PDB file of C-alpha atoms in Angstrom:
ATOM      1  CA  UNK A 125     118.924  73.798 102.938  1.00  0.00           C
ATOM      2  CA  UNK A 126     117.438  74.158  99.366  1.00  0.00           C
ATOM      3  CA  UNK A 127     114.650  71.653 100.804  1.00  0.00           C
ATOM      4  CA  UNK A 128     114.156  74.249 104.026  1.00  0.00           C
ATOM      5  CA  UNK A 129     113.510  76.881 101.822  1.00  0.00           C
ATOM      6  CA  UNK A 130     111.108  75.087  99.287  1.00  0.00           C
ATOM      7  CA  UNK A 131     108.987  74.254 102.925  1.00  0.00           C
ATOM      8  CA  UNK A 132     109.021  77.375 104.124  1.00  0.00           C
ATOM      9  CA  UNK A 133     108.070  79.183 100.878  1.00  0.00           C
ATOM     10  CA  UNK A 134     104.973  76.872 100.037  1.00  0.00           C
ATOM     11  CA  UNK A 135     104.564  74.912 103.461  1.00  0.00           C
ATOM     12  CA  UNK A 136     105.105  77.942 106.178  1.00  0.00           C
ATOM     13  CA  UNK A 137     102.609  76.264 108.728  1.00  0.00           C
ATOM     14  CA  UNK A 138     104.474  72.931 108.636  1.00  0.00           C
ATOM     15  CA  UNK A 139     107.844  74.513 108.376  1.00  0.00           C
ATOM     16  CA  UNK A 140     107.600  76.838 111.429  1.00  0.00           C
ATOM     17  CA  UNK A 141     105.688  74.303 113.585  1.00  0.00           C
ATOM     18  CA  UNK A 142     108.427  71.458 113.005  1.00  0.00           C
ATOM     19  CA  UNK A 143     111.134  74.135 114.150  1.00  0.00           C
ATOM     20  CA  UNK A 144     109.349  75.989 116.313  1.00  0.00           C
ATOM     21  CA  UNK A 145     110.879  74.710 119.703  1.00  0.00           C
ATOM     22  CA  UNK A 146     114.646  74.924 118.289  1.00  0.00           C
ATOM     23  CA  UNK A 147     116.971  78.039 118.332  1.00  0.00           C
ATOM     24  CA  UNK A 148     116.516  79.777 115.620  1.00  0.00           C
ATOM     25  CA  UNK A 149     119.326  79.193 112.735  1.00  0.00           C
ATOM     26  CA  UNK A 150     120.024  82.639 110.624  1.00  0.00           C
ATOM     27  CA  UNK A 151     122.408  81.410 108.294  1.00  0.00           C
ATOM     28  CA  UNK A 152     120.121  80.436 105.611  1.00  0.00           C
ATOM     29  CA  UNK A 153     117.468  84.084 106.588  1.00  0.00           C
ATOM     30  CA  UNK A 154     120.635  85.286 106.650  1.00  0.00           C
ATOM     31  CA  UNK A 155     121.590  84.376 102.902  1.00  0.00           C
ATOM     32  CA  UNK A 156     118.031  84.720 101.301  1.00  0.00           C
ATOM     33  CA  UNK A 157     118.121  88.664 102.727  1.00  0.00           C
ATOM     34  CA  UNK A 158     121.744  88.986 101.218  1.00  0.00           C
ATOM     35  CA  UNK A 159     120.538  87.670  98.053  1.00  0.00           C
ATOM     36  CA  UNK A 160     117.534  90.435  98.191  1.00  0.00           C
ATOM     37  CA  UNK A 161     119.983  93.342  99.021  1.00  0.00           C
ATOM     38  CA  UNK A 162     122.618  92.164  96.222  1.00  0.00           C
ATOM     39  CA  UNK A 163     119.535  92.227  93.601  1.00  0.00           C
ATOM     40  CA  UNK A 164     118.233  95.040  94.883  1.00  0.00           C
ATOM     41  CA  UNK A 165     121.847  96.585  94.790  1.00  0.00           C
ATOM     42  CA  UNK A 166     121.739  95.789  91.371  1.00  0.00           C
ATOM     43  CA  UNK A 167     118.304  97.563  90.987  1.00  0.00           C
ATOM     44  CA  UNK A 168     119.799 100.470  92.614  1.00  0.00           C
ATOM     45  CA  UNK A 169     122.547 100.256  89.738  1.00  0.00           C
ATOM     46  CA  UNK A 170     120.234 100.199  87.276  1.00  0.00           C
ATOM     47  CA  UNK A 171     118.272 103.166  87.866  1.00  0.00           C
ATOM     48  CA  UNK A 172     120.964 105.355  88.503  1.00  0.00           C
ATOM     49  CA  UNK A 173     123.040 104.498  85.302  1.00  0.00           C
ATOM     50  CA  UNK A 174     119.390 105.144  83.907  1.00  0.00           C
ATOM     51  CA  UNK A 175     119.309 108.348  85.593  1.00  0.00           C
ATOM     52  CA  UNK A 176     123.349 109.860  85.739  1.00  0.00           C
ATOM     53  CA  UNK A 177     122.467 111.337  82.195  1.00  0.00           C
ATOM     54  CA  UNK A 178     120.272 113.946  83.788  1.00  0.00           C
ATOM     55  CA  UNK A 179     123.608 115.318  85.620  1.00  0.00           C
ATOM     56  CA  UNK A 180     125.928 115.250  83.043  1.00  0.00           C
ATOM     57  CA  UNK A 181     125.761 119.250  82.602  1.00  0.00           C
ATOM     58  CA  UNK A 182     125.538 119.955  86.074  1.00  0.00           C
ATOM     59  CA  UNK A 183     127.689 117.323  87.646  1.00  0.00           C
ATOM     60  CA  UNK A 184     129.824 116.331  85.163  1.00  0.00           C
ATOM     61  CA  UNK A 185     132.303 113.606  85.813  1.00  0.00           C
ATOM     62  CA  UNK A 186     129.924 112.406  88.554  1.00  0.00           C
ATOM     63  CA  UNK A 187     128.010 109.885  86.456  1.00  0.00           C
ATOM     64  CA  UNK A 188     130.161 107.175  88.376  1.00  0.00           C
ATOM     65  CA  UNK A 189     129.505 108.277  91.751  1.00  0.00           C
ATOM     66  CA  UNK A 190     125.760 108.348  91.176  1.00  0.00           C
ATOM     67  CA  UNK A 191     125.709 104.740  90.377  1.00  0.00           C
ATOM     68  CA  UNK A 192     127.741 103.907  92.899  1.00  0.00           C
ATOM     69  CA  UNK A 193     125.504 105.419  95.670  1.00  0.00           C
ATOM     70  CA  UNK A 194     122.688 103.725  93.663  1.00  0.00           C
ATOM     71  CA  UNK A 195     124.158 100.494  94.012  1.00  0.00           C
ATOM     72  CA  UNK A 196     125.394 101.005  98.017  1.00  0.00           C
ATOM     73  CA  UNK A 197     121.670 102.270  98.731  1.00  0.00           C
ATOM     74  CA  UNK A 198     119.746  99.791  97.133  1.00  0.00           C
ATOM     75  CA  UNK A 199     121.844  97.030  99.315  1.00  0.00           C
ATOM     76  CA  UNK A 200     121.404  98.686 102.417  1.00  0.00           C
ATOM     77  CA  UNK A 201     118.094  98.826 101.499  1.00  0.00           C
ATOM     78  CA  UNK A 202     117.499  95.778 101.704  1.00  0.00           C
ATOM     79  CA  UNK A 203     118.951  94.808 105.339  1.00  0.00           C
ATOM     80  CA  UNK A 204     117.474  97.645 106.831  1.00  0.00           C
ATOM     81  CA  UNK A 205     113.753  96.057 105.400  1.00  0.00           C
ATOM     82  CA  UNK A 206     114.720  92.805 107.527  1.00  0.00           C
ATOM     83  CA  UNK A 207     115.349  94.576 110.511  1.00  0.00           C
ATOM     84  CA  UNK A 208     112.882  97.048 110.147  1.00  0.00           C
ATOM     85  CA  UNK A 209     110.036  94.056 109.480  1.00  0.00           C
ATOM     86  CA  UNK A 210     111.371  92.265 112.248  1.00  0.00           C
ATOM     87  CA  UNK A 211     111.516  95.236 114.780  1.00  0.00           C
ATOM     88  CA  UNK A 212     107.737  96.433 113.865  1.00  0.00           C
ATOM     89  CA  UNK A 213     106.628  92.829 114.189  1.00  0.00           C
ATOM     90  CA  UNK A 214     108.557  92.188 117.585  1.00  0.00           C
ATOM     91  CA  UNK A 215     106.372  95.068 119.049  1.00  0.00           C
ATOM     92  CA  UNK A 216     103.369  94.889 118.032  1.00  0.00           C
ATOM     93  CA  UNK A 217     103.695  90.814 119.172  1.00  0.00           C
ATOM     94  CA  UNK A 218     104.918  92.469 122.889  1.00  0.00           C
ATOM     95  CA  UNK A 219     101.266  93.647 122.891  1.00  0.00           C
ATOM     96  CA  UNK A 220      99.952  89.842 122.606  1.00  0.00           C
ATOM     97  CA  UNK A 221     102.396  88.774 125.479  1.00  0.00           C
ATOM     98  CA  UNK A 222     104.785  87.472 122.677  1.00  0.00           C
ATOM     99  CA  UNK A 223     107.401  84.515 124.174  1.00  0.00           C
ATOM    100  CA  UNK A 224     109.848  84.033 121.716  1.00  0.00           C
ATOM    101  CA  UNK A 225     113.097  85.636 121.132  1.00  0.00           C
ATOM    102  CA  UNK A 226     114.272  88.818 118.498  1.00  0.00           C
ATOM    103  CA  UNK A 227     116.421  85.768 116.650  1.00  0.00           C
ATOM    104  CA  UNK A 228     113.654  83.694 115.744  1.00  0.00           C
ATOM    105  CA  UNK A 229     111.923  86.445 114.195  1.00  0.00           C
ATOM    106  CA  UNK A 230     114.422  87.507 112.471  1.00  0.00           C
ATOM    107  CA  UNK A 231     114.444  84.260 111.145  1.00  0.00           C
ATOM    108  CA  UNK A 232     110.932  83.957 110.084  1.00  0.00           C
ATOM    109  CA  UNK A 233     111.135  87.345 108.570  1.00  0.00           C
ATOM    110  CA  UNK A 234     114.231  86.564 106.806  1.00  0.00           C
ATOM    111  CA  UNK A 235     112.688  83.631 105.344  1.00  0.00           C
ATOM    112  CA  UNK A 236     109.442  85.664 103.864  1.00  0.00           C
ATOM    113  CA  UNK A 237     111.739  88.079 101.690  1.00  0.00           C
ATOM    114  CA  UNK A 238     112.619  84.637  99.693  1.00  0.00           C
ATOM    115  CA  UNK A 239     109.258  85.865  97.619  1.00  0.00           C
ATOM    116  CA  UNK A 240     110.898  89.413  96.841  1.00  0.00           C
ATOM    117  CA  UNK A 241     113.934  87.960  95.127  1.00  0.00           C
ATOM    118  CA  UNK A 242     112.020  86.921  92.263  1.00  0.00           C
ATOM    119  CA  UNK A 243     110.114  90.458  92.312  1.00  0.00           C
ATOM    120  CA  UNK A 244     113.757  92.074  92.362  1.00  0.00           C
ATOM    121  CA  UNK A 245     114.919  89.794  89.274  1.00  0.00           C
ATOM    122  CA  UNK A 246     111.920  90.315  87.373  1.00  0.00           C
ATOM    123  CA  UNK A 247     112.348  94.399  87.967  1.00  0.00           C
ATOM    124  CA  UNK A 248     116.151  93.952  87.143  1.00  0.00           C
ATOM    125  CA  UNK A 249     115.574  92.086  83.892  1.00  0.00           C
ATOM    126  CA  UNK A 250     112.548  94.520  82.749  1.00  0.00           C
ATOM    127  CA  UNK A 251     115.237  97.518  83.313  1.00  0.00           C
ATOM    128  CA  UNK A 252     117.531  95.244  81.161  1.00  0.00           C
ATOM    129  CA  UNK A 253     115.422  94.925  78.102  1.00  0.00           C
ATOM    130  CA  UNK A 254     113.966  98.512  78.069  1.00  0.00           C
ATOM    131  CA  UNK A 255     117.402 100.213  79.246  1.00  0.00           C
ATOM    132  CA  UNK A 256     118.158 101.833  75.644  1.00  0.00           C
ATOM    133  CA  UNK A 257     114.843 102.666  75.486  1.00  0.00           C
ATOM    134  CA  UNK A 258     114.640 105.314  78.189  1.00  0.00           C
ATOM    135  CA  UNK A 259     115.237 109.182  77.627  1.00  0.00           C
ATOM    136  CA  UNK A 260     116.925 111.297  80.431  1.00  0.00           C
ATOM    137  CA  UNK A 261     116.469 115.228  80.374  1.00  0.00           C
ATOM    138  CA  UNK A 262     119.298 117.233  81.220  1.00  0.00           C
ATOM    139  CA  UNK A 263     119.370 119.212  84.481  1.00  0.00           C
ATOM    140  CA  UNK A 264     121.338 122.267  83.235  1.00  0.00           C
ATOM    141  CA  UNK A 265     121.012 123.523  86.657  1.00  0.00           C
ATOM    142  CA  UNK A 266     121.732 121.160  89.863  1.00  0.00           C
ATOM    143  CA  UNK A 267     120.008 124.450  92.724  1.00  0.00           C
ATOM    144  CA  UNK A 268     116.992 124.859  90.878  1.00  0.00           C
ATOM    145  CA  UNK A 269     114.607 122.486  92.552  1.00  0.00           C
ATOM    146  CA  UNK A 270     111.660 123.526  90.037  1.00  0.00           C
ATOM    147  CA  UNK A 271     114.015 121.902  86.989  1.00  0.00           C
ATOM    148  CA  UNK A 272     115.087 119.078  88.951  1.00  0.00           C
ATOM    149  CA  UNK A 273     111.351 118.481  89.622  1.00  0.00           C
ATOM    150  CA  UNK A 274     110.486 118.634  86.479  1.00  0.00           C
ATOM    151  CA  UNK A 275     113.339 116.821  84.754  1.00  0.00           C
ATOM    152  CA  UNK A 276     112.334 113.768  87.248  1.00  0.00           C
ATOM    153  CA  UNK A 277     108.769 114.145  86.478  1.00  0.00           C
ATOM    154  CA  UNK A 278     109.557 113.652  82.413  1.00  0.00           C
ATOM    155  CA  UNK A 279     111.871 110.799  83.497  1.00  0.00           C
ATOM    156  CA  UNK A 280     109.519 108.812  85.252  1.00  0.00           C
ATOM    157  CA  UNK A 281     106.680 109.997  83.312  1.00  0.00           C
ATOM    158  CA  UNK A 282     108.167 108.534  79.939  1.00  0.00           C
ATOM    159  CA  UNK A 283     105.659 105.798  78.698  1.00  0.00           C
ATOM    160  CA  UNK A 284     108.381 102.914  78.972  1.00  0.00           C
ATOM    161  CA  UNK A 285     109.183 104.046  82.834  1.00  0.00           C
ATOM    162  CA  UNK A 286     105.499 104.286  83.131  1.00  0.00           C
ATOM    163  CA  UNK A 287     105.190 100.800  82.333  1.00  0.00           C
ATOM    164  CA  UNK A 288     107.980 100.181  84.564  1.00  0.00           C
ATOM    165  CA  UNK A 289     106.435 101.397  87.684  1.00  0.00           C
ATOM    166  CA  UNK A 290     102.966  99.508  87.176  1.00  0.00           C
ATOM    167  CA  UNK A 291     104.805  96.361  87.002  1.00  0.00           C
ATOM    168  CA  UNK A 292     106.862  97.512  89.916  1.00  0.00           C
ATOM    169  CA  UNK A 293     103.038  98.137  91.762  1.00  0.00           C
ATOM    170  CA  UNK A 294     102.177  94.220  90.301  1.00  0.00           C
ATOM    171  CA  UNK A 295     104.867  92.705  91.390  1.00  0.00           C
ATOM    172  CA  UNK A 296     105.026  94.756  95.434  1.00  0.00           C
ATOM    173  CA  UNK A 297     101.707  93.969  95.923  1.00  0.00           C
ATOM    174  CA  UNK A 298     101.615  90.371  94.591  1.00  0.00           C
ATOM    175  CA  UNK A 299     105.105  89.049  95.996  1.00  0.00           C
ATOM    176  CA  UNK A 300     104.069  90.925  98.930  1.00  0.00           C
ATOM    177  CA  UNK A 301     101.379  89.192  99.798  1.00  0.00           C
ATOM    178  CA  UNK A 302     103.475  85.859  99.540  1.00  0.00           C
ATOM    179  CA  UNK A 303     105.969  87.453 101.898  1.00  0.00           C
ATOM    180  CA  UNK A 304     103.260  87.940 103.990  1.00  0.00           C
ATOM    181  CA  UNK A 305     102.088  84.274 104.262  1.00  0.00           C
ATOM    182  CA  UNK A 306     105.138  83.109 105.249  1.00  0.00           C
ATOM    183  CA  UNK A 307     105.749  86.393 107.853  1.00  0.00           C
ATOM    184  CA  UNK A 308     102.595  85.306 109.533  1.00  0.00           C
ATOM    185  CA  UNK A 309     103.583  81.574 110.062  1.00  0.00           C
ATOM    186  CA  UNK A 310     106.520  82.374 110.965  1.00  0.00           C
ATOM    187  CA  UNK A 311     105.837  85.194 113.432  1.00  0.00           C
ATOM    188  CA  UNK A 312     102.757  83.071 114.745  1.00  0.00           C
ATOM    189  CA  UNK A 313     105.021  80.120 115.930  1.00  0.00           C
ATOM    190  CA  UNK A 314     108.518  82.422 116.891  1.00  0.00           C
ATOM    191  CA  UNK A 315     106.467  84.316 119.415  1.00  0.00           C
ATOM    192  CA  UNK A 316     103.774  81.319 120.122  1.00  0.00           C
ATOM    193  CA  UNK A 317     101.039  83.681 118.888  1.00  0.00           C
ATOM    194  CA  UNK A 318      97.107  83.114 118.506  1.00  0.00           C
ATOM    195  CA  UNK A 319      95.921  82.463 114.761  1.00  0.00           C
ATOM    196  CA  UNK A 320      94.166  86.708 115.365  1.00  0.00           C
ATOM    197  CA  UNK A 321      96.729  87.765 117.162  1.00  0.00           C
ATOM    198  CA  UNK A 322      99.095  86.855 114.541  1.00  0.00           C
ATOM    199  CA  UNK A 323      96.914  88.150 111.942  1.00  0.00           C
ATOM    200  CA  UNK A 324      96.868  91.584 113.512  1.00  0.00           C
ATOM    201  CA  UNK A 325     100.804  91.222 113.856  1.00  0.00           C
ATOM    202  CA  UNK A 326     101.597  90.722 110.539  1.00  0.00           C
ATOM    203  CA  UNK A 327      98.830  91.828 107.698  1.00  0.00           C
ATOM    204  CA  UNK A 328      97.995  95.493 109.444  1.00  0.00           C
ATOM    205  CA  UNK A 329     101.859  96.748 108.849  1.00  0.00           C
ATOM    206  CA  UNK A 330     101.631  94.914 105.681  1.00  0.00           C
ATOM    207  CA  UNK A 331      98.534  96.255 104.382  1.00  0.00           C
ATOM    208  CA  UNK A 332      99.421  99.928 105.472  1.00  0.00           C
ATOM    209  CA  UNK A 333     103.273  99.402 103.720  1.00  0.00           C
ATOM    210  CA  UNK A 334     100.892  98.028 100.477  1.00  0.00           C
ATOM    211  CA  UNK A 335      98.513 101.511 100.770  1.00  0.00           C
ATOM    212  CA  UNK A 336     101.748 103.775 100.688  1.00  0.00           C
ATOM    213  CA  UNK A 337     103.148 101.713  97.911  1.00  0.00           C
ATOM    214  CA  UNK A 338     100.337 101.873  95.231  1.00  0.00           C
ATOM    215  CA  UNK A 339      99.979 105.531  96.608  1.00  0.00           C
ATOM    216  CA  UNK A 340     103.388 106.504  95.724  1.00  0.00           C
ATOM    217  CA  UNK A 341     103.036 105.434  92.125  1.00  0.00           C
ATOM    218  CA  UNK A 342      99.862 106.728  91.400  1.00  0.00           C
ATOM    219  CA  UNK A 343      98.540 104.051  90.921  1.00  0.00           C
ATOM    220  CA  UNK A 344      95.046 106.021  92.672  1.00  0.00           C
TER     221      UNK A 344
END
């Protein structure tokens, strides 16, 4: 399995070709997206522990619950970006007449978030070493939007989470792009694609996710 994995991550053509004519196997997509949603869980953790401070005047006692919901949407997260990937993908291959089956790319997609593990672990071992560094306004008042707005604004806006989300930019775009590699092997021999077709498949959903991404964290 670990052998399967190593193939697919730096071998995609020769990994999807060689299993392209079997039924597709999730239990080993199936573990790499767990893996992403338990980091990513973990992520989730993080930032709300970071954040809970903020609500300790106007939700007290809720610290707790905050992280939990981090924790529980930061997992989900994480399946819903396999399904979601492999939904968007499915359609847009219907448009190239498409033959294989919803399982196999849910395979193939399952196997290109192996790449985002290690951008989750790097983000979750960043938040680690600059965790007692960060400073969280208080939110006296939870129903004024303008001082939640603000509050957030100085969180994120603190030159250590600064430096947070540009590696957080670095490591989307870069780890995406490896994602994408293996999504576009994979999704080329699942639905017995043409090397464009593919292409179009895979990097325009890609590139537009990429565009929103560096957008959101004003990065331009």
């Amino acid at each position: 399995m670990a052998s399967n994995s190593i193939t697919a991550l730096f071998r995609p053509d020769e990994f999807f070709g060689e299993h392209s004519n079997e039924e597709a196997a999730l239990g080993l997509p199936l573990g790499i997206v767990c893996i992403y949603s338990l980091l990513s869980a973990v992520a989730g953790y993080q930032m709300a522990a970071l954040m809970a401070p903020m609500y300790d005047v106007a939700l007290e006692g809720y610290g707790g619950v905050i992280t939990i919901f981090g924790a529980i949407g930061g997992f989900i997260g994480g399946i819903i970006v396999w399904i979601v990937a492999s939904v968007i993908f499915y359609l847009i291959s219907m448009a190239f007449h498409g033959e294989g089956s919803v399982k196999k790319v849910l395979e193939a997609v399952g196997y290109g978030m192996a790449p985002l593990i290690a951008a989750a672990a790097i983000g979750i071992a960043y938040l680690v070493m600059i965790g007692d560094q960060v400073v969280a306004p208080v939110i006296h008042d939870i129903m004024d939007p303008t001082a939640v707005e603000q509050a957030t604004e100085l969180f994120l806006n603190q030159p250590v989470m600064a430096d947070f989300t540009l590696l957080q930019t670095f490591l989307s775009v870069v780890f995406m792009i490896w994602a994408a590699n293996i999504w576009y092997y994979g999704i080329r021999h699942a639905r017995n694609l043409t090397t464009r077709d593919a292409g179009i498949t895979v990097i325009i959903p890609v590139v537009i996710y990429l565009i929103i991404v560096i957008a959101s964290y004003g990065v331009f």
